[in-house]
Amino acid sequence: MKVKAFSVFAAALLAISFFCGDYHEVEDYAIITAFGVDSIGDNLLITAEIINTQSLSQGATATILYGSGKSMVEAMSDLSSSTPKNLIFSHVSVVVMGDTLSAKEVQGVESFCLNNPHLTLSMKIIAAKSAKELLCVKPYTLSITAFEIVSLLNATDKSLSFGKYNSFISAARGNSLCSKIMALPYFETASEDDKTIYKLKGLKILKNYRAAALLNYSQSEVYEILQNEFASGNLTLFDKSAFIKNCKVTLGVKLYKNRLYFNYDIKLSAGKSGITSLDKNRLKSSFVQLSKSIFALQESDVLALGSTLQKRYCHIYSQIKNNTALYIKSADYKVGITFYE
């Protein structure tokens, strides 16, 4: 019911925002709700979800248009030539980056989004094996794929931010000398019961525009706790869930005998307001296990600890700044978990 209400509200909002003139003027617009970018050969392929403005009074529907070119501007120009309507970017809520994009092309998508004054920074930046394939999947319950993806990412029963760094601005919090990290919600498509569906599978970590890691769902939740982005809510590890009333993370760092030591002190309050099928010992064991799998990826510094050292531990960073990556790769990592009421 909430999903349907969101769909009706979104469609009404779009209608109101364009009904300043008469209906014939609205028909002149091609309202883009989502676009995805893939690299095919020497060209970029843009797949755009366009709202059919003629159907707003009966419920929004969408169609897919394509454009290609050597650059984002050229591909968007080609997309524009495929319709007599004027492209409107102010309602773009989802941007999808396909796995085939090179680091330079990812940077080009970022530049296009940041330099387009009509795009809002509230849009969700996500990743998929194929942006075209994802946007062409028929939604589960809504007629607009972009609305459904936003609804999924903002689900009230999922308290983890799950890709909080999914706007280019907030992702660039690590826009420092060490690294720039983007953690993008990763979607996969699959065939099920003779139809194609899509699922949120985890997080794709980009470092300096290059793919650094692909985390599964459980790893993604632990990743965000290690990033100190989880305060309270439902935590699901290996299909077992627990309600966490409060989560506090403290990171301790020291340099001893030419080796870095990172110690994560995590305090969890389970409380009595939720029923859990994941007991404390299982939760602790699973969390430590998943943390180790993430620490094993630190050759790429997926936790952006280089930036953390530069910003918060200047006295340590000054001693290792000429070889930060090697120190982080060979560092000692520990996770301690305590529970309190």
Tab-separated table of N, CA and C in Angstrom, residues 108-240:
chain	number	residue	atom	x	y	z
A	108	GLY	N	33.552	10.797	-16.373
A	108	GLY	CA	32.761	11.597	-17.299
A	108	GLY	C	31.299	11.674	-16.889
A	109	VAL	N	30.752	10.544	-16.384
A	109	VAL	CA	29.371	10.530	-15.879
A	109	VAL	C	29.257	11.461	-14.680
A	110	GLU	N	30.230	11.375	-13.782
A	110	GLU	CA	30.236	12.254	-12.606
A	110	GLU	C	30.254	13.710	-13.022
A	111	SER	N	31.133	14.052	-13.948
A	111	SER	CA	31.254	15.432	-14.399
A	111	SER	C	29.953	15.921	-15.028
A	112	PHE	N	29.320	15.072	-15.830
A	112	PHE	CA	28.057	15.450	-16.464
A	112	PHE	C	26.990	15.744	-15.415
A	113	CYS	N	26.917	14.875	-14.390
A	113	CYS	CA	25.891	15.050	-13.354
A	113	CYS	C	26.143	16.285	-12.508
A	114	LEU	N	27.386	16.515	-12.154
A	114	LEU	CA	27.695	17.653	-11.288
A	114	LEU	C	27.594	18.986	-12.020
A	115	ASN	N	27.804	18.954	-13.313
A	115	ASN	CA	27.794	20.204	-14.077
A	115	ASN	C	26.467	20.474	-14.769
A	116	ASN	N	25.497	19.587	-14.567
A	116	ASN	CA	24.162	19.812	-15.116
A	116	ASN	C	23.317	20.484	-14.037
A	117	PRO	N	22.991	21.757	-14.187
A	117	PRO	CA	22.282	22.480	-13.130
A	117	PRO	C	20.868	21.971	-12.874
A	118	HIS	N	20.335	21.157	-13.774
A	118	HIS	CA	18.971	20.669	-13.620
A	118	HIS	C	18.897	19.356	-12.847
A	119	LEU	N	20.039	18.693	-12.681
A	119	LEU	CA	20.059	17.447	-11.908
A	119	LEU	C	20.192	17.775	-10.433
A	120	THR	N	19.405	17.099	-9.591
A	120	THR	CA	19.459	17.340	-8.155
A	120	THR	C	20.377	16.326	-7.496
A	121	LEU	N	20.991	16.726	-6.398
A	121	LEU	CA	21.915	15.841	-5.696
A	121	LEU	C	21.192	14.833	-4.800
A	122	SER	N	19.863	14.814	-4.860
A	122	SER	CA	19.108	13.802	-4.124
A	122	SER	C	18.954	12.523	-4.933
A	123	MET	N	19.450	12.532	-6.168
A	123	MET	CA	19.339	11.334	-7.004
A	123	MET	C	20.191	10.205	-6.427
A	124	LYS	N	19.770	8.981	-6.710
A	124	LYS	CA	20.497	7.813	-6.259
A	124	LYS	C	21.452	7.368	-7.364
A	125	ILE	N	22.713	7.187	-7.008
A	125	ILE	CA	23.686	6.675	-7.955
A	125	ILE	C	23.880	5.194	-7.637
A	126	ILE	N	23.583	4.322	-8.594
A	126	ILE	CA	23.679	2.891	-8.356
A	126	ILE	C	24.527	2.261	-9.450
A	127	ALA	N	24.857	0.983	-9.269
A	127	ALA	CA	25.657	0.260	-10.247
A	127	ALA	C	24.943	-1.032	-10.628
A	128	ALA	N	25.260	-1.518	-11.807
A	128	ALA	CA	24.680	-2.769	-12.291
A	128	ALA	C	25.605	-3.357	-13.345
A	129	LYS	N	25.488	-4.656	-13.573
A	129	LYS	CA	26.290	-5.278	-14.626
A	129	LYS	C	25.993	-4.616	-15.958
A	130	SER	N	24.714	-4.362	-16.214
A	130	SER	CA	24.295	-3.667	-17.428
A	130	SER	C	23.205	-2.677	-17.070
A	131	ALA	N	23.477	-1.394	-17.277
A	131	ALA	CA	22.475	-0.356	-16.985
A	131	ALA	C	21.264	-0.522	-17.896
A	132	LYS	N	21.505	-0.847	-19.155
A	132	LYS	CA	20.417	-1.036	-20.107
A	132	LYS	C	19.501	-2.172	-19.663
A	133	GLU	N	20.102	-3.287	-19.286
A	133	GLU	CA	19.314	-4.453	-18.873
A	133	GLU	C	18.481	-4.150	-17.639
A	134	LEU	N	19.066	-3.438	-16.687
A	134	LEU	CA	18.348	-3.128	-15.451
A	134	LEU	C	17.143	-2.233	-15.718
A	135	LEU	N	17.328	-1.178	-16.502
A	135	LEU	CA	16.248	-0.227	-16.730
A	135	LEU	C	15.163	-0.780	-17.653
A	136	CYS	N	15.464	-1.879	-18.339
A	136	CYS	CA	14.471	-2.481	-19.227
A	136	CYS	C	13.661	-3.584	-18.546
A	137	VAL	N	14.004	-3.893	-17.275
A	137	VAL	CA	13.235	-4.891	-16.537
A	137	VAL	C	11.910	-4.279	-16.094
A	138	LYS	N	10.841	-5.030	-16.267
A	138	LYS	CA	9.535	-4.556	-15.823
A	138	LYS	C	9.513	-4.514	-14.301
A	139	PRO	N	9.141	-3.393	-13.695
A	139	PRO	CA	9.130	-3.268	-12.229
A	139	PRO	C	8.203	-4.291	-11.570
A	140	TYR	N	8.467	-4.565	-10.285
A	140	TYR	CA	7.632	-5.499	-9.531
A	140	TYR	C	6.203	-4.978	-9.397
A	141	THR	N	6.087	-3.781	-8.809
A	141	THR	CA	4.771	-3.276	-8.426
A	141	THR	C	4.443	-1.914	-9.012
A	142	LEU	N	5.462	-1.161	-9.401
A	142	LEU	CA	5.235	0.184	-9.906
A	142	LEU	C	5.436	0.226	-11.416
A	143	SER	N	4.863	1.216	-12.051
A	143	SER	CA	5.020	1.350	-13.494
A	143	SER	C	6.290	2.105	-13.857
A	144	ILE	N	6.919	2.742	-12.869
A	144	ILE	CA	8.133	3.526	-13.104
A	144	ILE	C	9.289	2.880	-12.352
A	145	THR	N	10.286	2.380	-13.078
A	145	THR	CA	11.408	1.682	-12.454
A	145	THR	C	12.150	2.564	-11.464
A	146	ALA	N	12.390	3.827	-11.837
A	146	ALA	CA	13.127	4.734	-10.959
A	146	ALA	C	12.443	4.881	-9.611
A	147	PHE	N	11.105	5.029	-9.609
A	147	PHE	CA	10.380	5.182	-8.352
A	147	PHE	C	10.517	3.929	-7.495
A	148	GLU	N	10.495	2.767	-8.143
A	148	GLU	CA	10.585	1.520	-7.394
A	148	GLU	C	11.970	1.336	-6.780
A	149	ILE	N	13.006	1.696	-7.521
A	149	ILE	CA	14.367	1.584	-6.990
A	149	ILE	C	14.563	2.514	-5.800
A	150	VAL	N	14.085	3.751	-5.914
A	150	VAL	CA	14.190	4.701	-4.805
A	150	VAL	C	13.416	4.189	-3.599
A	151	SER	N	12.231	3.642	-3.827
A	151	SER	CA	11.421	3.096	-2.743
A	151	SER	C	12.146	1.946	-2.057
A	152	LEU	N	12.815	1.096	-2.848
A	152	LEU	CA	13.560	-0.028	-2.290
A	152	LEU	C	14.725	0.450	-1.433
A	153	LEU	N	15.460	1.431	-1.925
A	153	LEU	CA	16.622	1.935	-1.180
A	153	LEU	C	16.224	2.704	0.072
A	154	ASN	N	15.023	3.270	0.060
A	154	ASN	CA	14.558	4.053	1.211
A	154	ASN	C	13.585	3.278	2.091
A	155	ALA	N	13.523	1.959	1.909
A	155	ALA	CA	12.561	1.141	2.657
A	155	ALA	C	12.683	1.386	4.156
A	156	THR	N	11.548	1.581	4.805
A	156	THR	CA	11.548	1.912	6.233
A	156	THR	C	11.973	0.729	7.095
A	157	ASP	N	11.889	-0.506	6.569
A	157	ASP	CA	12.271	-1.662	7.374
A	157	ASP	C	13.757	-1.983	7.220
A	158	LYS	N	14.493	-1.144	6.533
A	158	LYS	CA	15.929	-1.348	6.341
A	158	LYS	C	16.655	-0.098	6.823
A	159	SER	N	17.191	-0.151	8.026
A	159	SER	CA	17.736	1.051	8.638
A	159	SER	C	19.138	1.392	8.147
A	160	LEU	N	19.847	0.398	7.604
A	160	LEU	CA	21.168	0.699	7.072
A	160	LEU	C	21.046	1.633	5.875
A	161	SER	N	21.986	2.528	5.752
A	161	SER	CA	21.934	3.470	4.637
A	161	SER	C	22.192	2.771	3.308
A	162	PHE	N	22.912	1.647	3.336
A	162	PHE	CA	23.158	0.807	2.162
A	162	PHE	C	23.551	1.628	0.951
A	163	GLY	N	24.721	2.219	1.050
A	163	GLY	CA	25.175	3.051	-0.055
A	163	GLY	C	24.903	4.513	0.195
A	164	LYS	N	25.120	4.930	1.429
A	164	LYS	CA	24.872	6.342	1.756
A	164	LYS	C	25.736	7.239	0.880
A	165	TYR	N	26.902	6.746	0.498
A	165	TYR	CA	27.793	7.538	-0.346
A	165	TYR	C	27.398	7.393	-1.807
A	166	ASN	N	26.100	7.391	-2.081
A	166	ASN	CA	25.684	7.161	-3.458
A	166	ASN	C	25.329	8.448	-4.191
A	167	SER	N	25.734	9.567	-3.684
A	167	SER	CA	25.700	10.789	-4.491
A	167	SER	C	27.155	11.200	-4.685
A	168	PHE	N	27.444	11.839	-5.791
A	168	PHE	CA	28.833	12.151	-6.097
A	168	PHE	C	29.449	13.087	-5.072
A	169	ILE	N	28.629	13.944	-4.492
A	169	ILE	CA	29.163	14.883	-3.521
A	169	ILE	C	29.569	14.172	-2.234
A	170	SER	N	28.663	13.391	-1.651
A	170	SER	CA	28.987	12.731	-0.392
A	170	SER	C	30.008	11.626	-0.589
A	171	ALA	N	29.983	10.996	-1.769
A	171	ALA	CA	30.986	9.972	-2.050
A	171	ALA	C	32.376	10.581	-2.063
A	172	ALA	N	32.440	11.835	-2.435
A	172	ALA	CA	33.730	12.507	-2.559
A	172	ALA	C	34.252	12.980	-1.214
A	173	ARG	N	33.638	12.517	-0.135
A	173	ARG	CA	34.161	12.880	1.189
A	173	ARG	C	35.623	12.472	1.284
A	174	GLY	N	36.012	11.460	0.508
A	174	GLY	CA	37.397	11.031	0.472
A	174	GLY	C	38.160	11.677	-0.667
A	175	ASN	N	37.698	12.818	-1.123
A	175	ASN	CA	38.362	13.493	-2.232
A	175	ASN	C	39.627	14.168	-1.720
A	176	SER	N	40.537	13.335	-1.265
A	176	SER	CA	41.763	13.819	-0.647
A	176	SER	C	42.954	13.278	-1.429
A	177	LEU	N	44.109	13.416	-0.868
A	177	LEU	CA	45.309	12.952	-1.554
A	177	LEU	C	45.374	11.440	-1.633
A	178	CYS	N	44.693	10.761	-0.714
A	178	CYS	CA	44.824	9.300	-0.636
A	178	CYS	C	43.850	8.564	-1.539
A	179	SER	N	42.585	8.878	-1.451
A	179	SER	CA	41.619	8.092	-2.210
A	179	SER	C	40.282	8.804	-2.283
A	180	LYS	N	39.529	8.419	-3.285
A	180	LYS	CA	38.152	8.860	-3.409
A	180	LYS	C	37.317	7.594	-3.524
A	181	ILE	N	36.459	7.376	-2.554
A	181	ILE	CA	35.699	6.138	-2.475
A	181	ILE	C	34.233	6.412	-2.782
A	182	MET	N	33.655	5.576	-3.639
A	182	MET	CA	32.215	5.580	-3.854
A	182	MET	C	31.701	4.173	-3.555
A	183	ALA	N	30.700	4.070	-2.697
A	183	ALA	CA	30.058	2.788	-2.395
A	183	ALA	C	28.659	2.836	-2.988
A	184	LEU	N	28.454	2.132	-4.089
A	184	LEU	CA	27.208	2.223	-4.835
A	184	LEU	C	26.364	0.964	-4.663
A	185	PRO	N	25.075	1.095	-4.351
A	185	PRO	CA	24.190	-0.074	-4.306
A	185	PRO	C	24.272	-0.818	-5.637
A	186	TYR	N	24.474	-2.132	-5.563
A	186	TYR	CA	24.679	-2.924	-6.780
A	186	TYR	C	23.476	-3.817	-7.046
A	187	PHE	N	22.934	-3.705	-8.252
A	187	PHE	CA	21.762	-4.470	-8.649
A	187	PHE	C	22.142	-5.510	-9.702
A	188	GLU	N	21.507	-6.671	-9.594
A	188	GLU	CA	21.682	-7.718	-10.592
A	188	GLU	C	20.323	-8.122	-11.139
A	189	THR	N	20.305	-8.552	-12.383
A	189	THR	CA	19.081	-9.071	-12.983
A	189	THR	C	19.190	-10.582	-13.110
A	190	ALA	N	18.047	-11.251	-13.060
A	190	ALA	CA	18.034	-12.713	-13.157
A	190	ALA	C	16.689	-13.174	-13.696
A	191	SER	N	16.669	-14.376	-14.252
A	191	SER	CA	15.423	-14.968	-14.744
A	191	SER	C	14.790	-15.789	-13.631
A	192	GLU	N	13.514	-15.567	-13.417
A	192	GLU	CA	12.796	-16.274	-12.358
A	192	GLU	C	11.340	-16.452	-12.783
A	193	ASP	N	10.907	-17.715	-12.842
A	193	ASP	CA	9.535	-18.024	-13.253
A	193	ASP	C	9.199	-17.403	-14.609
A	194	ASP	N	10.112	-17.606	-15.556
A	194	ASP	CA	9.912	-17.151	-16.935
A	194	ASP	C	9.798	-15.630	-17.079
A	195	LYS	N	10.335	-14.911	-16.134
A	195	LYS	CA	10.368	-13.462	-16.267
A	195	LYS	C	11.680	-12.931	-15.696
A	196	THR	N	12.056	-11.755	-16.123
A	196	THR	CA	13.301	-11.145	-15.647
A	196	THR	C	12.999	-10.218	-14.478
A	197	ILE	N	13.774	-10.357	-13.426
A	197	ILE	CA	13.610	-9.522	-12.237
A	197	ILE	C	14.959	-8.905	-11.875
A	198	TYR	N	14.928	-7.916	-11.003
A	198	TYR	CA	16.184	-7.379	-10.499
A	198	TYR	C	16.175	-7.405	-8.982
A	199	LYS	N	17.386	-7.513	-8.420
A	199	LYS	CA	17.527	-7.575	-6.969
A	199	LYS	C	18.705	-6.716	-6.528
A	200	LEU	N	18.568	-6.157	-5.331
A	200	LEU	CA	19.670	-5.433	-4.711
A	200	LEU	C	20.606	-6.466	-4.091
A	201	LYS	N	21.823	-6.566	-4.610
A	201	LYS	CA	22.728	-7.653	-4.215
A	201	LYS	C	23.820	-7.242	-3.246
A	202	GLY	N	24.169	-5.960	-3.207
A	202	GLY	CA	25.254	-5.546	-2.321
A	202	GLY	C	25.767	-4.172	-2.680
A	203	LEU	N	27.063	-3.964	-2.496
A	203	LEU	CA	27.690	-2.679	-2.785
A	203	LEU	C	28.869	-2.870	-3.727
A	204	LYS	N	28.972	-1.970	-4.698
A	204	LYS	CA	30.151	-1.930	-5.548
A	204	LYS	C	31.014	-0.776	-5.074
A	205	ILE	N	32.257	-1.086	-4.718
A	205	ILE	CA	33.163	-0.065	-4.202
A	205	ILE	C	34.069	0.408	-5.335
A	206	LEU	N	34.051	1.717	-5.584
A	206	LEU	CA	34.930	2.323	-6.573
A	206	LEU	C	35.978	3.159	-5.846
A	207	LYS	N	37.212	2.981	-6.236
A	207	LYS	CA	38.285	3.814	-5.699
A	207	LYS	C	38.925	4.562	-6.855
A	208	ASN	N	38.897	5.874	-6.763
A	208	ASN	CA	39.433	6.714	-7.828
A	208	ASN	C	38.854	6.296	-9.178
A	209	TYR	N	37.532	6.063	-9.167
A	209	TYR	CA	36.736	5.752	-10.360
A	209	TYR	C	36.928	4.329	-10.886
A	210	ARG	N	37.759	3.534	-10.259
A	210	ARG	CA	37.983	2.158	-10.704
A	210	ARG	C	37.340	1.178	-9.729
A	211	ALA	N	36.802	0.079	-10.266
A	211	ALA	CA	36.182	-0.931	-9.408
A	211	ALA	C	37.235	-1.529	-8.482
A	212	ALA	N	36.957	-1.489	-7.181
A	212	ALA	CA	37.904	-2.019	-6.200
A	212	ALA	C	37.381	-3.278	-5.526
A	213	ALA	N	36.053	-3.400	-5.371
A	213	ALA	CA	35.483	-4.581	-4.715
A	213	ALA	C	33.990	-4.634	-4.976
A	214	LEU	N	33.456	-5.833	-4.888
A	214	LEU	CA	32.011	-6.040	-4.981
A	214	LEU	C	31.595	-6.839	-3.749
A	215	LEU	N	30.864	-6.191	-2.849
A	215	LEU	CA	30.474	-6.803	-1.583
A	215	LEU	C	29.073	-7.391	-1.682
A	216	ASN	N	28.874	-8.564	-1.057
A	216	ASN	CA	27.522	-9.121	-1.011
A	216	ASN	C	26.709	-8.391	0.054
A	217	TYR	N	25.453	-8.781	0.216
A	217	TYR	CA	24.552	-8.040	1.099
A	217	TYR	C	25.069	-8.005	2.534
A	218	SER	N	25.469	-9.159	3.063
A	218	SER	CA	25.934	-9.205	4.451
A	218	SER	C	27.213	-8.399	4.629
A	219	GLN	N	28.144	-8.521	3.695
A	219	GLN	CA	29.373	-7.728	3.766
A	219	GLN	C	29.060	-6.233	3.712
A	220	SER	N	28.060	-5.874	2.918
A	220	SER	CA	27.708	-4.463	2.773
A	220	SER	C	27.232	-3.868	4.085
A	221	GLU	N	26.436	-4.624	4.837
A	221	GLU	CA	25.960	-4.127	6.127
A	221	GLU	C	27.122	-3.938	7.101
A	222	VAL	N	28.040	-4.905	7.132
A	222	VAL	CA	29.206	-4.791	8.004
A	222	VAL	C	30.091	-3.630	7.553
A	223	TYR	N	30.228	-3.460	6.254
A	223	TYR	CA	31.024	-2.359	5.700
A	223	TYR	C	30.512	-1.023	6.220
A	224	GLU	N	29.209	-0.848	6.231
A	224	GLU	CA	28.660	0.439	6.664
A	224	GLU	C	28.785	0.634	8.172
A	225	ILE	N	28.766	-0.451	8.925
A	225	ILE	CA	29.008	-0.321	10.368
A	225	ILE	C	30.457	0.080	10.608
A	226	LEU	N	31.393	-0.554	9.899
A	226	LEU	CA	32.800	-0.184	10.032
A	226	LEU	C	33.032	1.265	9.609
A	227	GLN	N	32.202	1.759	8.691
A	227	GLN	CA	32.296	3.155	8.266
A	227	GLN	C	31.557	4.090	9.218
A	228	ASN	N	31.005	3.519	10.287
A	228	ASN	CA	30.308	4.295	11.327
A	228	ASN	C	29.097	5.028	10.766
A	229	GLU	N	28.347	4.350	9.877
A	229	GLU	CA	27.168	4.943	9.255
A	229	GLU	C	25.871	4.271	9.707
A	230	PHE	N	25.943	3.420	10.707
A	230	PHE	CA	24.761	2.718	11.200
A	230	PHE	C	24.557	3.060	12.666
A	231	ALA	N	23.378	3.525	12.990
A	231	ALA	CA	23.094	3.908	14.378
A	231	ALA	C	22.186	2.891	15.057
A	232	SER	N	21.101	2.496	14.380
A	232	SER	CA	20.167	1.529	14.958
A	232	SER	C	19.306	0.952	13.849
A	233	GLY	N	18.657	-0.185	14.157
A	233	GLY	CA	17.758	-0.791	13.181
A	233	GLY	C	17.992	-2.271	13.028
A	234	ASN	N	17.462	-2.845	11.954
A	234	ASN	CA	17.584	-4.274	11.704
A	234	ASN	C	18.905	-4.596	11.024
A	235	LEU	N	19.577	-5.614	11.529
A	235	LEU	CA	20.832	-6.086	10.975
A	235	LEU	C	20.637	-7.529	10.535
A	236	THR	N	20.912	-7.817	9.260
A	236	THR	CA	20.715	-9.162	8.730
A	236	THR	C	22.042	-9.723	8.244
A	237	LEU	N	22.471	-10.811	8.862
A	237	LEU	CA	23.708	-11.471	8.486
A	237	LEU	C	23.409	-12.932	8.192
A	238	PHE	N	23.765	-13.369	6.983
A	238	PHE	CA	23.546	-14.759	6.588
A	238	PHE	C	22.092	-15.174	6.799
A	239	ASP	N	21.174	-14.307	6.380
A	239	ASP	CA	19.733	-14.579	6.430
A	239	ASP	C	19.173	-14.653	7.845
A	240	LYS	N	19.954	-14.282	8.832
A	240	LYS	CA	19.460	-14.186	10.208
A	240	LYS	C	19.471	-12.719	10.592
